[in-house]
Tab-separated table of C-alpha atoms and ligand atoms in Angstrom:
chain	number	residue	atom	x	y	z
A	1	MET	CA	-2.257	16.326	10.866
A	2	LEU	CA	0.462	13.312	11.375
A	3	PRO	CA	-0.920	10.087	10.352
A	4	ALA	CA	-0.504	7.241	13.678
A	5	ILE	CA	2.621	5.147	13.253
A	6	HIS	CA	3.237	2.039	14.457
A	7	ASP	CA	7.063	1.330	15.292
A	8	THR	CA	8.291	-2.677	15.821
A	9	GLY	CA	11.753	-3.551	16.165
A	10	THR	CA	15.341	-2.132	16.031
A	11	GLY	CA	17.546	-1.761	12.873
A	12	GLU	CA	17.530	0.040	9.429
A	13	ALA	CA	13.887	1.494	8.715
A	14	VAL	CA	11.506	0.046	6.414
A	15	LEU	CA	7.897	2.172	5.749
A	16	PHE	CA	5.392	-0.221	4.948
A	17	LEU	CA	2.307	1.365	3.078
A	18	HIS	CA	-1.223	-0.448	3.180
A	19	ALA	CA	-3.767	-0.852	0.171
A	20	PHE	CA	-7.191	1.059	-0.006
A	21	THR	CA	-9.598	0.238	3.273
A	22	MET	CA	-6.900	-1.818	5.091
A	23	ASP	CA	-4.442	-0.295	7.816
A	24	ALA	CA	-1.139	-0.887	8.939
A	25	SER	CA	-2.395	-4.208	10.480
A	26	GLN	CA	-2.362	-5.548	7.115
A	27	TRP	CA	1.447	-5.905	7.639
A	28	ASP	CA	1.137	-8.008	10.595
A	29	HIS	CA	2.936	-11.418	8.908
A	30	GLN	CA	5.543	-9.064	7.764
A	31	VAL	CA	6.439	-7.298	10.747
A	32	ALA	CA	6.381	-10.552	12.415
A	33	ALA	CA	8.979	-12.156	10.201
A	34	LEU	CA	11.191	-9.369	9.994
A	35	SER	CA	11.006	-6.730	12.940
A	36	GLY	CA	14.128	-9.202	14.604
A	37	ASP	CA	16.307	-7.549	12.042
A	38	MET	CA	14.454	-4.294	10.996
A	39	ARG	CA	12.620	-1.484	12.383
A	40	CYS	CA	9.242	-2.033	10.716
A	41	VAL	CA	7.726	1.216	10.566
A	42	ARG	CA	3.829	1.309	9.223
A	43	VAL	CA	1.534	4.173	8.796
A	44	ASP	CA	-2.232	4.258	8.935
A	45	LEU	CA	-3.901	6.643	6.308
A	46	TRP	CA	-5.928	9.182	7.702
A	47	GLY	CA	-9.513	8.181	8.891
A	48	CYS	CA	-8.079	4.243	8.872
A	49	GLY	CA	-6.928	2.208	12.063
A	50	ALA	CA	-5.416	4.734	14.587
A	51	SER	CA	-5.171	7.458	12.326
A	52	PRO	CA	-6.550	10.719	12.864
A	53	PRO	CA	-9.764	12.063	10.283
A	54	PRO	CA	-8.157	13.602	6.792
A	55	PRO	CA	-7.661	17.017	6.843
A	56	ALA	CA	-9.777	19.833	5.422
A	57	GLY	CA	-8.556	20.436	1.533
A	58	ALA	CA	-8.622	18.715	-1.780
A	59	PRO	CA	-7.548	14.926	-1.340
A	60	SER	CA	-4.462	13.955	-2.602
A	61	LEU	CA	-1.891	11.187	-1.974
A	62	ASP	CA	0.871	13.953	-2.097
A	63	THR	CA	-0.580	15.643	0.857
A	64	PHE	CA	-0.599	12.110	2.640
A	65	ALA	CA	3.167	11.576	1.725
A	66	ALA	CA	4.159	14.736	2.780
A	67	ALA	CA	2.896	14.154	6.079
A	68	VAL	CA	4.261	10.743	6.116
A	69	LEU	CA	8.094	11.951	5.515
A	70	GLU	CA	7.097	14.392	8.591
A	71	ALA	CA	6.218	11.562	10.857
A	72	LEU	CA	9.339	9.979	9.992
A	73	ASP	CA	11.234	13.108	10.491
A	74	SER	CA	9.631	13.214	13.998
A	75	ARG	CA	11.111	9.886	14.961
A	76	ASP	CA	14.427	10.887	13.056
A	77	ILE	CA	14.008	8.127	10.250
A	78	LYS	CA	16.082	9.462	7.747
A	79	ARG	CA	16.397	6.807	5.179
A	80	PHE	CA	14.174	4.346	4.870
A	81	ALA	CA	12.860	1.138	2.257
A	82	VAL	CA	9.463	1.579	1.000
A	83	VAL	CA	6.978	-1.291	0.609
A	84	GLY	CA	3.796	-0.528	-0.876
A	85	LEU	CA	0.936	-2.437	-1.921
A	86	SER	CA	-1.712	-0.932	-4.659
A	87	MET	CA	-2.888	2.009	-2.678
A	88	GLY	CA	0.327	1.951	-0.382
A	89	GLY	CA	2.093	1.683	-4.110
A	90	TYR	CA	0.575	4.681	-5.059
A	91	LEU	CA	1.796	6.356	-2.205
A	92	ALA	CA	5.367	5.036	-3.141
A	93	PHE	CA	5.695	6.589	-5.952
A	94	ALA	CA	4.706	9.499	-4.797
A	95	LEU	CA	7.768	9.408	-1.994
A	96	TRP	CA	9.867	8.562	-4.783
A	97	ARG	CA	8.639	12.125	-6.675
A	98	LEU	CA	9.131	13.953	-3.252
A	99	ALA	CA	11.917	12.432	-1.560
A	100	PRO	CA	14.183	9.778	-3.950
A	101	GLU	CA	17.305	10.588	-1.890
A	102	ARG	CA	15.468	9.142	1.624
A	103	ILE	CA	14.528	5.749	-0.396
A	104	ARG	CA	16.964	2.651	0.183
A	105	ALA	CA	15.212	0.057	-1.856
A	106	LEU	CA	11.336	-0.316	-3.052
A	107	ALA	CA	8.861	-2.974	-2.759
A	108	LEU	CA	5.982	-2.368	-5.293
A	109	CYS	CA	2.971	-4.940	-5.034
A	110	ASN	CA	0.100	-5.521	-6.705
A	111	THR	CA	0.386	-2.085	-7.879
A	112	ARG	CA	0.140	0.005	-11.006
A	113	ALA	CA	1.848	3.079	-12.217
A	114	ALA	CA	-0.928	4.440	-14.620
A	115	ALA	CA	-3.469	7.127	-13.590
A	116	ASP	CA	-7.218	5.817	-13.860
A	117	ALA	CA	-8.990	5.788	-16.809
A	118	PRO	CA	-12.427	8.101	-16.772
A	119	GLY	CA	-14.463	4.884	-15.906
A	120	PRO	CA	-12.564	3.911	-12.896
A	121	ARG	CA	-12.735	6.939	-12.022
A	122	ASP	CA	-15.951	7.668	-12.041
A	123	ASP	CA	-16.586	4.519	-9.828
A	124	ARG	CA	-14.626	5.658	-7.584
A	125	LEU	CA	-15.815	9.202	-6.882
A	126	ALA	CA	-19.367	6.944	-6.615
A	127	MET	CA	-18.252	4.989	-3.956
A	128	ALA	CA	-16.745	8.051	-1.856
A	129	ASP	CA	-20.405	9.956	-2.464
A	130	LEU	CA	-21.719	6.428	-1.283
A	131	VAL	CA	-19.960	6.038	2.062
A	132	GLU	CA	-20.732	9.928	2.727
A	133	ARG	CA	-24.274	9.501	2.219
A	134	GLU	CA	-24.508	6.890	4.221
A	135	GLN	CA	-21.978	7.658	6.785
A	136	SER	CA	-21.552	4.125	6.845
A	137	VAL	CA	-18.813	1.696	5.029
A	138	GLU	CA	-21.138	-1.231	5.567
A	139	PRO	CA	-22.366	-1.239	1.796
A	140	ILE	CA	-18.717	-1.047	0.376
A	141	ILE	CA	-17.450	-4.002	2.867
A	142	GLU	CA	-18.357	-7.511	0.398
A	143	PRO	CA	-17.767	-5.993	-2.838
A	144	MET	CA	-14.450	-4.916	-1.578
A	145	VAL	CA	-13.589	-8.359	-0.317
A	146	ALA	CA	-14.867	-10.119	-3.710
A	147	ARG	CA	-12.157	-7.692	-5.282
A	148	LEU	CA	-9.285	-7.953	-2.508
A	149	LEU	CA	-9.249	-11.701	-2.494
A	150	SER	CA	-8.853	-14.797	-4.339
A	151	ALA	CA	-12.281	-16.997	-4.293
A	152	ASP	CA	-9.881	-19.566	-1.786
A	153	ALA	CA	-8.840	-16.963	0.390
A	154	GLN	CA	-12.419	-15.409	0.524
A	155	ALA	CA	-13.160	-19.367	1.837
A	156	GLU	CA	-10.499	-18.538	4.803
A	157	ALA	CA	-12.190	-17.011	7.667
A	158	HIS	CA	-8.488	-16.213	9.020
A	159	ILE	CA	-7.971	-14.068	5.935
A	160	VAL	CA	-11.160	-13.025	4.995
A	161	ASP	CA	-12.643	-12.151	8.951
A	162	PRO	CA	-9.559	-9.666	9.587
A	163	VAL	CA	-9.832	-8.317	5.973
A	164	ARG	CA	-13.724	-7.271	7.145
A	165	GLY	CA	-12.735	-6.055	10.181
A	166	ARG	CA	-10.402	-3.643	9.059
A	167	ILE	CA	-12.393	-2.328	6.212
A	168	ARG	CA	-15.438	-1.715	8.967
A	169	ARG	CA	-12.743	0.045	11.144
A	170	CYS	CA	-12.154	2.073	8.206
A	171	THR	CA	-14.627	5.560	8.424
A	172	PRO	CA	-16.588	7.301	5.489
A	173	ALA	CA	-14.392	10.031	5.833
A	174	GLY	CA	-11.330	8.196	4.968
A	175	ILE	CA	-12.750	6.116	2.788
A	176	ALA	CA	-13.958	9.207	0.614
A	177	PHE	CA	-10.584	10.654	1.075
A	178	ALA	CA	-8.565	7.258	-0.252
A	179	GLN	CA	-10.886	6.903	-3.154
A	180	ARG	CA	-10.784	10.879	-4.549
A	181	ALA	CA	-7.067	11.208	-3.873
A	182	ILE	CA	-6.221	7.880	-5.411
A	183	ALA	CA	-8.707	9.122	-8.251
A	184	SER	CA	-6.603	12.435	-8.709
A	185	ARG	CA	-3.154	10.532	-8.673
A	186	PRO	CA	-1.143	11.372	-11.694
A	187	ASP	CA	0.489	8.941	-13.889
A	188	ASN	CA	3.019	7.457	-12.288
A	189	THR	CA	4.703	5.715	-15.599
A	190	PRO	CA	7.412	8.747	-16.352
A	191	LEU	CA	8.611	8.028	-13.062
A	192	LEU	CA	9.549	4.265	-13.458
A	193	GLY	CA	12.941	5.001	-15.706
A	194	SER	CA	14.116	6.857	-12.917
A	195	ILE	CA	13.836	4.225	-10.213
A	196	ASN	CA	17.619	3.162	-9.178
A	197	VAL	CA	17.283	1.449	-6.195
A	198	PRO	CA	17.084	-2.044	-5.478
A	199	THR	CA	13.374	-3.017	-6.438
A	200	LEU	CA	11.246	-5.662	-6.227
A	201	VAL	CA	7.599	-6.260	-8.063
A	202	ILE	CA	5.256	-8.456	-6.898
A	203	ALA	CA	2.112	-9.638	-8.803
A	204	GLY	CA	-0.609	-11.762	-8.361
A	205	THR	CA	-1.508	-13.951	-10.939
A	206	GLN	CA	-5.650	-13.953	-9.459
A	207	ASP	CA	-5.450	-10.448	-8.740
A	208	ALA	CA	-8.830	-8.402	-9.633
A	209	ILE	CA	-7.829	-5.113	-9.687
A	210	VAL	CA	-4.396	-4.902	-11.012
A	211	GLY	CA	-3.454	-7.849	-13.264
A	212	PRO	CA	-0.048	-10.065	-13.533
A	213	THR	CA	0.399	-8.229	-17.397
A	214	GLU	CA	0.387	-4.581	-16.067
A	215	VAL	CA	2.322	-5.410	-12.890
A	216	ARG	CA	4.731	-7.299	-15.151
A	217	ALA	CA	4.974	-4.084	-17.515
A	218	ILE	CA	6.430	-2.102	-14.189
A	219	ALA	CA	9.116	-4.497	-13.766
A	220	ASP	CA	10.091	-4.164	-17.128
A	221	THR	CA	10.518	-0.450	-17.481
A	222	ILE	CA	12.135	0.201	-14.146
A	223	PRO	CA	16.200	-0.550	-14.564
A	224	ASP	CA	17.048	-3.867	-12.609
A	225	ALA	CA	13.958	-4.368	-10.754
A	226	ARG	CA	13.104	-8.398	-9.608
A	227	HIS	CA	9.849	-9.206	-10.846
A	228	VAL	CA	7.775	-12.188	-8.567
A	229	GLU	CA	4.488	-13.849	-10.004
A	230	LEU	CA	2.251	-15.803	-7.222
A	231	ASP	CA	-0.431	-17.821	-7.252
A	232	CYS	CA	-2.604	-15.556	-5.153
A	233	GLY	CA	-5.311	-12.452	-5.297
A	234	HIS	CA	-4.585	-8.638	-4.689
A	235	LEU	CA	-3.881	-8.543	-1.000
A	236	SER	CA	-0.690	-10.925	-1.895
A	237	ASN	CA	1.014	-10.177	1.451
A	238	LEU	CA	-2.229	-11.767	3.257
A	239	GLU	CA	-2.570	-14.640	1.009
A	240	LEU	CA	1.159	-15.771	0.617
A	241	PRO	CA	2.811	-14.355	3.867
A	242	ARG	CA	5.808	-16.759	3.777
A	243	PRO	CA	6.718	-16.091	-0.151
A	244	VAL	CA	5.995	-12.698	0.542
A	245	ASN	CA	8.603	-12.481	3.630
A	246	GLU	CA	11.330	-14.538	1.951
A	247	GLN	CA	11.200	-11.640	-1.004
A	248	LEU	CA	11.137	-8.763	1.438
A	249	ALA	CA	14.179	-10.409	3.500
A	250	ALA	CA	15.859	-11.034	-0.456
A	251	LEU	CA	15.178	-7.062	-0.864
A	252	LEU	CA	16.333	-6.224	2.277
A	253	THR	CA	19.563	-7.525	3.002
A	254	PRO	CA	22.265	-5.492	5.140
A	255	ALA	CA	23.845	-4.544	1.929
A	256	THR	CA	21.080	-2.881	0.490
A	257	MET	CA	20.269	-1.335	3.973
A	258	ALA	CA	23.738	0.010	4.206
A	259	SER	CA	23.682	1.942	0.756
B	301	MLT	C1	-5.902	-0.746	-3.087
B	301	MLT	O1	-6.133	-2.255	-2.862
B	301	MLT	O2	-4.857	-0.076	-2.501
B	301	MLT	C2	-6.987	-0.674	-4.009
B	301	MLT	O3	-7.866	-1.637	-4.655
B	301	MLT	C3	-6.228	0.326	-4.964
B	301	MLT	C4	-7.331	0.732	-6.242
B	301	MLT	O4	-8.394	1.203	-5.999
B	301	MLT	O5	-6.837	1.005	-7.570
């Protein structure tokens, strides 16, 4: 089943991959800034945003990444840059494993390369069970908001209200699929040394999900990655859209996109 695609602008293609419990609209600020010069392609994870429900079978980010490649094929998009935040970063690693020759540049925001430790993995599986049992995402909304946003951003209605809205638009099946798929992802650390395209790595100093030290280690391991630390929480692109847009524009130059 192909995921929903939101395709805005013309030019070289940039694929945006959203975080867990978010959807393509997480990237509205970036599309507003960049779609004058680029083709901004956003997908919604199955069960989130406008995508159909997850397919049957073992939940896997690789399965979703393969469906994203198929959706890009259906629009004749052969090569593209990838911007992924957190779960979107895990998907970017999956795409790098599946089709590195198609990727021109990478932006890895607030994400981790390592697989889950047993404790956090159990917490994910418990959340998947909870939303299925309750047939509702309501019980996870406030706990997720507290993890996703810095204290300052939680006090800003224009940031926090859309975050709540996106979580509410995910279905219990979408949340359960995502958590089980994330829990089963491999350790992507061995991939880092093979990343040979222009890469930007963004960290948030107040990120409660992936701390800045862990993000710096990713940047230090990828040859020639540019590392940027911003004073924000996990959803850096929503809390500080302007510096994130500036960094993306510097990464996605005509020279990079022509390569
Ligand atoms: C995300 O923001 O995508 C998730 O919090 C990632 C995670 O739970 O590892």
